[in-house]
Amino acid sequence: MTSSIERIKVLTAGVISLILMLGVARFAYTPLLPLMQQQASLGISEGGWLASINYMGYFTGVLIAASISNMMLKDRLYRLGIIVAIISTLGMALTTNFWVWSLMRYFAGLSSAAGILLGSGLILNWLIRHHYRSELGIHFAGAGLGIAFCSYIVSVMTPEFDWREQWFALSILSVLMAIPAWVWLPKPKDSHLMKSGEALVDNPPSAAYLRLFIAAYLCAGVGYVISATFIVAIVNQQNPLADEGTLVFMVLGLAAAPACIVWDLIARKMGDLNALALAFAIHTLGIVLPVFNTGSMAAYASAILFGGTFIGIVSLVLTMAGRLYPSAPSKMMGKMTISYGMAQIIAPAITGQLAEMGGSYRDGLIMAGCFMVLGTFLVLLLKIVEQRESTQHQIKPS
């Protein structure tokens, strides 16, 4: 097999793994949430709690990813995540019991961590070892494609199938996607050498840099999770006659699919942190737009702005983190994502409670927007710290 064909197969495995473990196992819940509320008597607050429990599972997976360095173990857990994604998707169709649903959402969260952290780390490690660009834009396109895929499937099936039958259908599709996600990603080499024999050299950041980086990513987690979880319910609530929520979510996914590649190109031109600050600012606008304008056009514009930046932020941050520790990229990615995961546990439950008390998701969106403004400021501050540390390094006596 030529190296170019192998690279295509590896990247395709990564894209499909994210469609399965992030798109289906995690994000299918978003377009199906209104249907489950209508047909399975799932309450608004319970819907928020299921989202938070899903992120608890994700957070557990993040902690596991951050604690292991052995590449072979990461590979085994990645493959276990594929199996768990299928089981947790099927499990949603087998009951209407809130506690069983909670367990399924928890395991779906574990699976999504395997896809977004272990899978990403394995692919970045493979790219670095084989002297390809250490960029994950193509890989993370799978997240946007997963959202668009689930939204499309749900929109097509809803007129004919109920919520339970749709979970069954998604389970069957998951089995089919598992095959290339499993077969086309080669097992890693547990060594610190590249294919050419050169050593993989880590570049640990300063404590100040790391603290700001983690805090900024926490803010991004709050901003992301509220819109990502509730966007379908928000749009349907604002325009109940149009019932456009699932279509808006599909537009979000379609905007996200090419965005990672675009943000890789932007980062090459203006630098990682400048690109990240720009992504934060656009992301903020996408989140708060429905607060000020409840029309359909604003909903679609919000979806494009949000979709075009949320996975770009994740891709930029995790690529930057992985480059700092190329010998064990998933470990550093996991440490960064701990803060992101904490936000995803707390924010949906708070938003669900606010929506139940106030009758709308407006307060939750305002909270998300405020966190994103703070996050943008932290990224700009991070740029100053980076420049200062670079200057200090240059003037050190040899």
Tab-separated table of C-alpha atoms in Angstrom:
chain	number	residue	atom	x	y	z
A	1	MET	CA	0.000	0.000	0.000
A	2	THR	CA	1.398	3.414	-0.945
A	3	SER	CA	1.797	5.960	1.844
A	4	SER	CA	-0.760	8.333	0.276
A	5	ILE	CA	-3.433	5.619	0.131
A	6	GLU	CA	-2.647	4.596	3.701
A	7	ARG	CA	-2.952	8.234	4.808
A	8	ILE	CA	-6.376	8.501	3.150
A	9	LYS	CA	-7.552	5.307	4.867
A	10	VAL	CA	-6.269	6.463	8.272
A	11	LEU	CA	-7.952	9.867	7.949
A	12	THR	CA	-11.160	8.232	6.692
A	13	ALA	CA	-11.158	5.893	9.690
A	14	GLY	CA	-10.876	8.942	11.933
A	15	VAL	CA	-13.688	10.813	10.180
A	16	ILE	CA	-16.030	7.811	10.354
A	17	SER	CA	-15.114	7.137	13.991
A	18	LEU	CA	-16.231	10.676	14.865
A	19	ILE	CA	-19.454	10.308	12.864
A	20	LEU	CA	-20.149	7.175	14.918
A	21	MET	CA	-18.841	8.004	18.403
A	22	LEU	CA	-19.541	11.739	18.410
A	23	GLY	CA	-22.253	12.176	15.787
A	24	VAL	CA	-24.527	9.204	16.465
A	25	ALA	CA	-23.713	8.177	20.044
A	26	ARG	CA	-23.648	11.736	21.347
A	27	PHE	CA	-25.334	14.221	19.003
A	28	ALA	CA	-28.271	12.132	17.755
A	29	TYR	CA	-29.841	12.945	21.115
A	30	THR	CA	-30.147	16.636	20.160
A	31	PRO	CA	-32.538	16.314	17.169
A	32	LEU	CA	-34.353	13.437	18.893
A	33	LEU	CA	-34.829	15.390	22.155
A	34	PRO	CA	-38.041	17.221	21.097
A	35	LEU	CA	-39.457	13.940	19.761
A	36	MET	CA	-38.666	12.141	23.023
A	37	GLN	CA	-40.299	14.988	24.945
A	38	GLN	CA	-43.462	14.657	22.833
A	39	GLN	CA	-43.691	10.869	22.527
A	40	ALA	CA	-41.859	9.468	25.564
A	41	SER	CA	-42.907	12.061	28.189
A	42	LEU	CA	-39.343	13.281	28.758
A	43	GLY	CA	-39.464	16.544	30.736
A	44	ILE	CA	-37.435	19.671	29.954
A	45	SER	CA	-35.414	19.385	33.153
A	46	GLU	CA	-34.902	15.641	32.637
A	47	GLY	CA	-33.668	16.385	29.117
A	48	GLY	CA	-31.079	18.733	30.584
A	49	TRP	CA	-30.015	16.140	33.129
A	50	LEU	CA	-29.577	13.461	30.459
A	51	ALA	CA	-27.309	15.871	28.578
A	52	SER	CA	-25.299	16.537	31.741
A	53	ILE	CA	-25.011	12.810	32.481
A	54	ASN	CA	-23.753	12.290	28.938
A	55	TYR	CA	-21.052	14.861	29.620
A	56	MET	CA	-20.230	13.138	32.926
A	57	GLY	CA	-19.449	10.060	30.861
A	58	TYR	CA	-17.408	12.197	28.496
A	59	PHE	CA	-15.572	13.718	31.450
A	60	THR	CA	-14.792	10.259	32.831
A	61	GLY	CA	-13.370	9.323	29.445
A	62	VAL	CA	-11.312	12.511	29.421
A	63	LEU	CA	-9.822	11.628	32.823
A	64	ILE	CA	-8.930	8.166	31.542
A	65	ALA	CA	-7.333	9.591	28.376
A	66	ALA	CA	-5.347	12.115	30.423
A	67	SER	CA	-3.982	9.420	32.730
A	68	ILE	CA	-2.498	6.978	30.210
A	69	SER	CA	0.559	7.240	27.992
A	70	ASN	CA	0.760	3.728	26.539
A	71	MET	CA	-0.240	3.931	22.876
A	72	MET	CA	-1.283	0.276	22.680
A	73	LEU	CA	-3.669	0.729	25.615
A	74	LYS	CA	-5.111	3.832	23.953
A	75	ASP	CA	-5.691	1.813	20.801
A	76	ARG	CA	-7.548	-0.904	22.737
A	77	LEU	CA	-9.727	1.682	24.500
A	78	TYR	CA	-10.461	3.407	21.181
A	79	ARG	CA	-11.774	0.122	19.796
A	80	LEU	CA	-13.750	-0.525	22.969
A	81	GLY	CA	-15.292	2.928	22.458
A	82	ILE	CA	-16.605	1.826	19.056
A	83	ILE	CA	-18.409	-1.126	20.653
A	84	VAL	CA	-19.791	1.026	23.481
A	85	ALA	CA	-21.126	3.575	20.955
A	86	ILE	CA	-23.217	0.879	19.288
A	87	ILE	CA	-24.524	-0.567	22.570
A	88	SER	CA	-25.414	2.826	24.085
A	89	THR	CA	-27.268	3.875	20.920
A	90	LEU	CA	-29.261	0.640	20.865
A	91	GLY	CA	-29.964	0.931	24.597
A	92	MET	CA	-31.818	4.229	24.122
A	93	ALA	CA	-34.471	2.378	22.102
A	94	LEU	CA	-35.033	-0.414	24.608
A	95	THR	CA	-36.621	1.538	27.474
A	96	THR	CA	-38.413	4.663	28.662
A	97	ASN	CA	-36.861	4.430	32.117
A	98	PHE	CA	-35.002	7.649	32.964
A	99	TRP	CA	-32.291	5.844	34.944
A	100	VAL	CA	-31.542	3.371	32.153
A	101	TRP	CA	-31.460	6.268	29.698
A	102	SER	CA	-29.042	7.987	32.077
A	103	LEU	CA	-26.771	4.944	32.012
A	104	MET	CA	-26.876	4.814	28.215
A	105	ARG	CA	-26.072	8.531	27.921
A	106	TYR	CA	-23.184	8.065	30.354
A	107	PHE	CA	-21.688	5.278	28.244
A	108	ALA	CA	-22.293	7.309	25.082
A	109	GLY	CA	-20.213	10.049	26.705
A	110	LEU	CA	-17.413	7.577	27.404
A	111	SER	CA	-17.517	6.537	23.767
A	112	SER	CA	-17.348	10.113	22.482
A	113	ALA	CA	-14.227	10.712	24.591
A	114	ALA	CA	-12.647	7.673	22.952
A	115	GLY	CA	-13.383	9.126	19.527
A	116	ILE	CA	-12.458	12.747	20.085
A	117	LEU	CA	-9.387	12.204	22.296
A	118	LEU	CA	-7.991	8.703	21.829
A	119	GLY	CA	-8.845	8.562	18.128
A	120	SER	CA	-7.493	12.071	17.539
A	121	GLY	CA	-4.324	11.297	19.483
A	122	LEU	CA	-3.721	8.066	17.583
A	123	ILE	CA	-4.175	9.815	14.239
A	124	LEU	CA	-2.013	12.826	15.166
A	125	ASN	CA	0.701	10.458	16.401
A	126	TRP	CA	0.508	8.528	13.111
A	127	LEU	CA	0.723	11.737	11.053
A	128	ILE	CA	3.744	13.020	12.992
A	129	ARG	CA	5.542	9.668	12.785
A	130	HIS	CA	5.036	9.546	9.023
A	131	HIS	CA	6.145	13.189	8.504
A	132	TYR	CA	2.750	14.559	7.464
A	133	ARG	CA	1.399	17.929	8.629
A	134	SER	CA	0.400	17.728	12.295
A	135	GLU	CA	-3.109	19.062	11.634
A	136	LEU	CA	-6.439	17.490	12.539
A	137	GLY	CA	-8.780	19.568	10.378
A	138	ILE	CA	-9.751	16.692	8.085
A	139	HIS	CA	-10.214	14.361	11.054
A	140	PHE	CA	-12.489	16.757	12.938
A	141	ALA	CA	-14.630	17.247	9.847
A	142	GLY	CA	-16.179	13.996	11.066
A	143	ALA	CA	-17.804	15.869	13.944
A	144	GLY	CA	-19.652	18.229	11.619
A	145	LEU	CA	-20.534	15.421	9.237
A	146	GLY	CA	-21.840	13.433	12.209
A	147	ILE	CA	-24.151	16.259	13.244
A	148	ALA	CA	-25.388	16.776	9.680
A	149	PHE	CA	-25.802	13.029	9.179
A	150	CYS	CA	-27.894	12.545	12.334
A	151	SER	CA	-29.994	15.627	11.637
A	152	TYR	CA	-30.701	14.466	8.096
A	153	ILE	CA	-31.565	10.921	9.181
A	154	VAL	CA	-33.911	12.197	11.904
A	155	SER	CA	-35.602	14.718	9.584
A	156	VAL	CA	-36.180	12.023	6.944
A	157	MET	CA	-37.423	9.377	9.387
A	158	THR	CA	-39.592	11.547	11.668
A	159	PRO	CA	-42.705	11.580	9.427
A	160	GLU	CA	-42.757	7.754	9.324
A	161	PHE	CA	-40.953	6.528	12.445
A	162	ASP	CA	-41.277	7.277	16.151
A	163	TRP	CA	-38.390	8.109	18.505
A	164	ARG	CA	-37.750	4.445	19.394
A	165	GLU	CA	-37.610	3.220	15.804
A	166	GLN	CA	-35.154	5.987	14.952
A	167	TRP	CA	-32.769	4.915	17.716
A	168	PHE	CA	-32.997	1.349	16.325
A	169	ALA	CA	-32.188	2.588	12.816
A	170	LEU	CA	-29.211	4.591	14.070
A	171	SER	CA	-27.943	1.455	15.842
A	172	ILE	CA	-27.911	-0.472	12.565
A	173	LEU	CA	-26.063	2.348	10.809
A	174	SER	CA	-23.570	2.404	13.693
A	175	VAL	CA	-22.643	-1.239	13.085
A	176	LEU	CA	-21.906	-0.471	9.425
A	177	MET	CA	-19.744	2.551	10.300
A	178	ALA	CA	-17.807	0.582	12.904
A	179	ILE	CA	-16.159	-1.579	10.239
A	180	PRO	CA	-13.928	1.058	8.531
A	181	ALA	CA	-13.411	2.909	11.825
A	182	TRP	CA	-11.960	-0.307	13.247
A	183	VAL	CA	-10.133	-1.811	10.257
A	184	TRP	CA	-8.531	1.226	8.604
A	185	LEU	CA	-6.769	2.661	11.668
A	186	PRO	CA	-3.490	0.733	12.102
A	187	LYS	CA	-2.274	-0.284	15.520
A	188	PRO	CA	0.292	2.244	16.825
A	189	LYS	CA	3.932	1.725	17.684
A	190	ASP	CA	4.646	2.258	21.381
A	191	SER	CA	7.973	4.056	20.864
A	192	HIS	CA	9.231	7.656	20.786
A	193	LEU	CA	10.696	7.394	17.290
A	194	MET	CA	9.324	8.594	13.975
A	195	LYS	CA	9.317	6.411	10.868
A	196	SER	CA	12.667	7.937	9.842
A	197	GLY	CA	14.206	7.026	13.213
A	198	GLU	CA	14.206	10.580	14.609
A	199	ALA	CA	13.082	11.067	18.207
A	200	LEU	CA	9.742	12.672	19.087
A	201	VAL	CA	10.632	15.699	21.243
A	202	ASP	CA	8.108	17.155	23.717
A	203	ASN	CA	7.814	20.929	24.258
A	204	PRO	CA	6.128	21.468	27.646
A	205	PRO	CA	4.560	24.938	28.183
A	206	SER	CA	5.055	27.228	31.187
A	207	ALA	CA	2.645	26.997	34.118
A	208	ALA	CA	1.205	30.462	33.340
A	209	TYR	CA	0.588	29.551	29.703
A	210	LEU	CA	-1.065	26.278	30.647
A	211	ARG	CA	-3.380	27.878	33.235
A	212	LEU	CA	-4.640	30.484	30.755
A	213	PHE	CA	-4.995	27.886	28.004
A	214	ILE	CA	-7.089	25.595	30.222
A	215	ALA	CA	-9.266	28.462	31.525
A	216	ALA	CA	-9.984	29.701	27.995
A	217	TYR	CA	-10.983	26.199	26.923
A	218	LEU	CA	-13.330	25.900	29.915
A	219	CYS	CA	-15.124	29.041	28.706
A	220	ALA	CA	-15.381	27.515	25.234
A	221	GLY	CA	-16.919	24.411	26.799
A	222	VAL	CA	-19.728	26.427	28.395
A	223	GLY	CA	-20.349	28.343	25.176
A	224	TYR	CA	-20.423	25.225	23.064
A	225	VAL	CA	-22.506	22.863	25.155
A	226	ILE	CA	-25.576	25.026	25.713
A	227	SER	CA	-26.197	25.711	22.025
A	228	ALA	CA	-25.121	22.233	20.898
A	229	THR	CA	-27.487	20.509	23.326
A	230	PHE	CA	-30.550	22.713	23.097
A	231	ILE	CA	-30.431	24.352	19.657
A	232	VAL	CA	-33.234	22.205	18.212
A	233	ALA	CA	-35.463	22.849	21.231
A	234	ILE	CA	-34.568	26.580	21.170
A	235	VAL	CA	-35.473	27.012	17.494
A	236	ASN	CA	-38.696	25.017	17.826
A	237	GLN	CA	-39.644	27.049	20.907
A	238	GLN	CA	-39.029	30.369	19.137
A	239	ASN	CA	-40.802	29.287	15.931
A	240	PRO	CA	-43.265	26.558	16.988
A	241	LEU	CA	-45.214	26.587	13.721
A	242	ALA	CA	-42.139	26.283	11.503
A	243	ASP	CA	-40.660	23.277	13.365
A	244	GLU	CA	-37.269	24.006	11.787
A	245	GLY	CA	-35.050	22.902	14.672
A	246	THR	CA	-33.754	19.700	13.085
A	247	LEU	CA	-33.054	21.476	9.783
A	248	VAL	CA	-31.152	24.239	11.599
A	249	PHE	CA	-29.099	21.566	13.382
A	250	MET	CA	-28.304	19.957	10.031
A	251	VAL	CA	-27.115	23.336	8.681
A	252	LEU	CA	-24.920	23.638	11.786
A	253	GLY	CA	-23.331	20.284	11.011
A	254	LEU	CA	-22.803	21.115	7.342
A	255	ALA	CA	-21.107	24.365	8.355
A	256	ALA	CA	-18.883	22.475	10.797
A	257	ALA	CA	-17.733	19.793	8.344
A	258	PRO	CA	-15.380	21.956	6.200
A	259	ALA	CA	-14.692	24.488	8.967
A	260	CYS	CA	-11.862	22.530	10.591
A	261	ILE	CA	-9.905	22.490	7.354
A	262	VAL	CA	-10.573	26.220	6.897
A	263	TRP	CA	-9.344	26.973	10.430
A	264	ASP	CA	-6.176	24.959	9.759
A	265	LEU	CA	-5.526	27.235	6.759
A	266	ILE	CA	-6.307	30.367	8.806
A	267	ALA	CA	-3.919	29.206	11.539
A	268	ARG	CA	-1.152	28.713	8.963
A	269	LYS	CA	-1.626	32.324	7.778
A	270	MET	CA	-2.109	34.199	11.075
A	271	GLY	CA	-0.841	31.839	13.772
A	272	ASP	CA	-2.655	29.445	16.102
A	273	LEU	CA	-3.590	31.909	18.856
A	274	ASN	CA	-4.734	34.662	16.478
A	275	ALA	CA	-6.909	32.115	14.691
A	276	LEU	CA	-8.239	30.864	18.028
A	277	ALA	CA	-9.155	34.387	19.198
A	278	LEU	CA	-10.989	35.024	15.920
A	279	ALA	CA	-12.858	31.722	16.246
A	280	PHE	CA	-13.880	32.590	19.830
A	281	ALA	CA	-15.252	35.980	18.728
A	282	ILE	CA	-17.301	34.550	15.839
A	283	HIS	CA	-18.497	31.709	18.078
A	284	THR	CA	-19.776	34.253	20.613
A	285	LEU	CA	-21.803	36.022	17.941
A	286	GLY	CA	-23.317	32.737	16.808
A	287	ILE	CA	-24.409	31.890	20.362
A	288	VAL	CA	-26.064	35.206	21.271
A	289	LEU	CA	-27.719	35.973	17.917
A	290	PRO	CA	-30.972	34.109	18.808
A	291	VAL	CA	-31.232	36.220	21.989
A	292	PHE	CA	-31.629	39.414	19.951
A	293	ASN	CA	-33.479	38.038	16.931
A	294	THR	CA	-35.875	35.088	17.095
A	295	GLY	CA	-36.589	34.880	13.359
A	296	SER	CA	-35.762	31.947	11.099
A	297	MET	CA	-32.974	33.783	9.257
A	298	ALA	CA	-31.259	34.565	12.558
A	299	ALA	CA	-31.524	30.894	13.545
A	300	TYR	CA	-29.824	29.772	10.322
A	301	ALA	CA	-27.171	32.504	10.600
A	302	SER	CA	-26.513	31.441	14.192
A	303	ALA	CA	-26.166	27.809	13.088
A	304	ILE	CA	-23.642	28.742	10.386
A	305	LEU	CA	-21.555	30.923	12.726
A	306	PHE	CA	-21.711	28.392	15.559
A	307	GLY	CA	-21.110	25.369	13.333
A	308	GLY	CA	-18.299	27.122	11.518
A	309	THR	CA	-16.379	27.703	14.740
A	310	PHE	CA	-17.174	25.230	17.534
A	311	ILE	CA	-15.317	22.231	16.141
A	312	GLY	CA	-12.674	24.572	14.699
A	313	ILE	CA	-11.944	25.702	18.264
A	314	VAL	CA	-11.690	22.081	19.405
A	315	SER	CA	-9.447	21.181	16.467
A	316	LEU	CA	-7.117	24.159	17.012
A	317	VAL	CA	-6.851	23.602	20.771
A	318	LEU	CA	-6.287	19.849	20.606
A	319	THR	CA	-3.798	20.172	17.743
A	320	MET	CA	-1.855	22.783	19.737
A	321	ALA	CA	-1.972	20.540	22.811
A	322	GLY	CA	-0.854	17.485	20.843
A	323	ARG	CA	2.102	19.353	19.322
A	324	LEU	CA	3.349	20.191	22.814
A	325	TYR	CA	3.644	16.469	23.592
A	326	PRO	CA	3.960	14.551	20.291
A	327	SER	CA	5.179	11.427	22.112
A	328	ALA	CA	1.808	11.139	23.914
A	329	PRO	CA	-0.622	13.638	22.345
A	330	SER	CA	-3.795	12.114	23.844
A	331	LYS	CA	-2.504	12.667	27.372
A	332	MET	CA	-2.121	16.435	26.913
A	333	MET	CA	-5.340	16.587	24.909
A	334	GLY	CA	-7.062	14.887	27.825
A	335	LYS	CA	-5.706	17.378	30.338
A	336	MET	CA	-6.982	20.252	28.220
A	337	THR	CA	-10.351	18.622	27.789
A	338	ILE	CA	-10.879	18.113	31.524
A	339	SER	CA	-11.826	21.793	31.792
A	340	TYR	CA	-13.989	21.546	28.662
A	341	GLY	CA	-15.690	18.478	30.109
A	342	MET	CA	-16.373	20.127	33.478
A	343	ALA	CA	-18.263	22.888	31.689
A	344	GLN	CA	-20.283	20.319	29.772
A	345	ILE	CA	-21.406	18.573	32.954
A	346	ILE	CA	-22.584	21.693	34.771
A	347	ALA	CA	-23.920	24.000	32.050
A	348	PRO	CA	-26.715	21.836	30.510
A	349	ALA	CA	-28.285	21.078	33.893
A	350	ILE	CA	-28.227	24.779	34.848
A	351	THR	CA	-29.668	25.731	31.459
A	352	GLY	CA	-32.436	23.140	31.762
A	353	GLN	CA	-33.386	24.491	35.198
A	354	LEU	CA	-33.309	28.106	33.945
A	355	ALA	CA	-35.491	27.170	30.974
A	356	GLU	CA	-37.993	25.389	33.192
A	357	MET	CA	-38.215	28.354	35.579
A	358	GLY	CA	-38.217	31.111	32.945
A	359	GLY	CA	-40.046	29.357	30.141
A	360	SER	CA	-37.258	29.878	27.573
A	361	TYR	CA	-33.574	29.191	26.911
A	362	ARG	CA	-32.708	32.910	26.668
A	363	ASP	CA	-30.919	33.082	30.048
A	364	GLY	CA	-28.817	30.035	29.187
A	365	LEU	CA	-27.692	31.610	25.909
A	366	ILE	CA	-26.789	34.858	27.679
A	367	MET	CA	-24.723	32.882	30.201
A	368	ALA	CA	-22.938	31.074	27.353
A	369	GLY	CA	-22.222	34.374	25.576
A	370	CYS	CA	-20.695	35.904	28.718
A	371	PHE	CA	-18.364	32.940	29.150
A	372	MET	CA	-17.272	33.217	25.515
A	373	VAL	CA	-16.437	36.927	25.914
A	374	LEU	CA	-14.272	36.002	28.904
A	375	GLY	CA	-12.676	33.183	26.905
A	376	THR	CA	-11.804	35.539	24.037
A	377	PHE	CA	-10.087	37.873	26.502
A	378	LEU	CA	-8.104	34.934	27.947
A	379	VAL	CA	-6.900	33.870	24.486
A	380	LEU	CA	-5.698	37.426	23.794
A	381	LEU	CA	-3.937	37.394	27.158
A	382	LEU	CA	-2.416	34.038	26.240
A	383	LYS	CA	-0.973	35.640	23.109
A	384	ILE	CA	0.734	38.292	25.269
A	385	VAL	CA	2.182	35.604	27.562
A	386	GLU	CA	3.466	33.651	24.572
A	387	GLN	CA	5.187	36.726	23.108
A	388	ARG	CA	6.722	37.641	26.478
A	389	GLU	CA	8.052	34.122	27.055
A	390	SER	CA	9.398	33.963	23.508
A	391	THR	CA	11.278	37.257	24.056
A	392	GLN	CA	12.695	36.048	27.371
A	393	HIS	CA	13.858	32.828	25.736
A	394	GLN	CA	15.627	34.753	22.946
A	395	ILE	CA	17.587	37.030	25.315
A	396	LYS	CA	18.779	34.238	27.612
A	397	PRO	CA	22.590	33.987	27.559
A	398	SER	CA	23.891	30.906	25.820
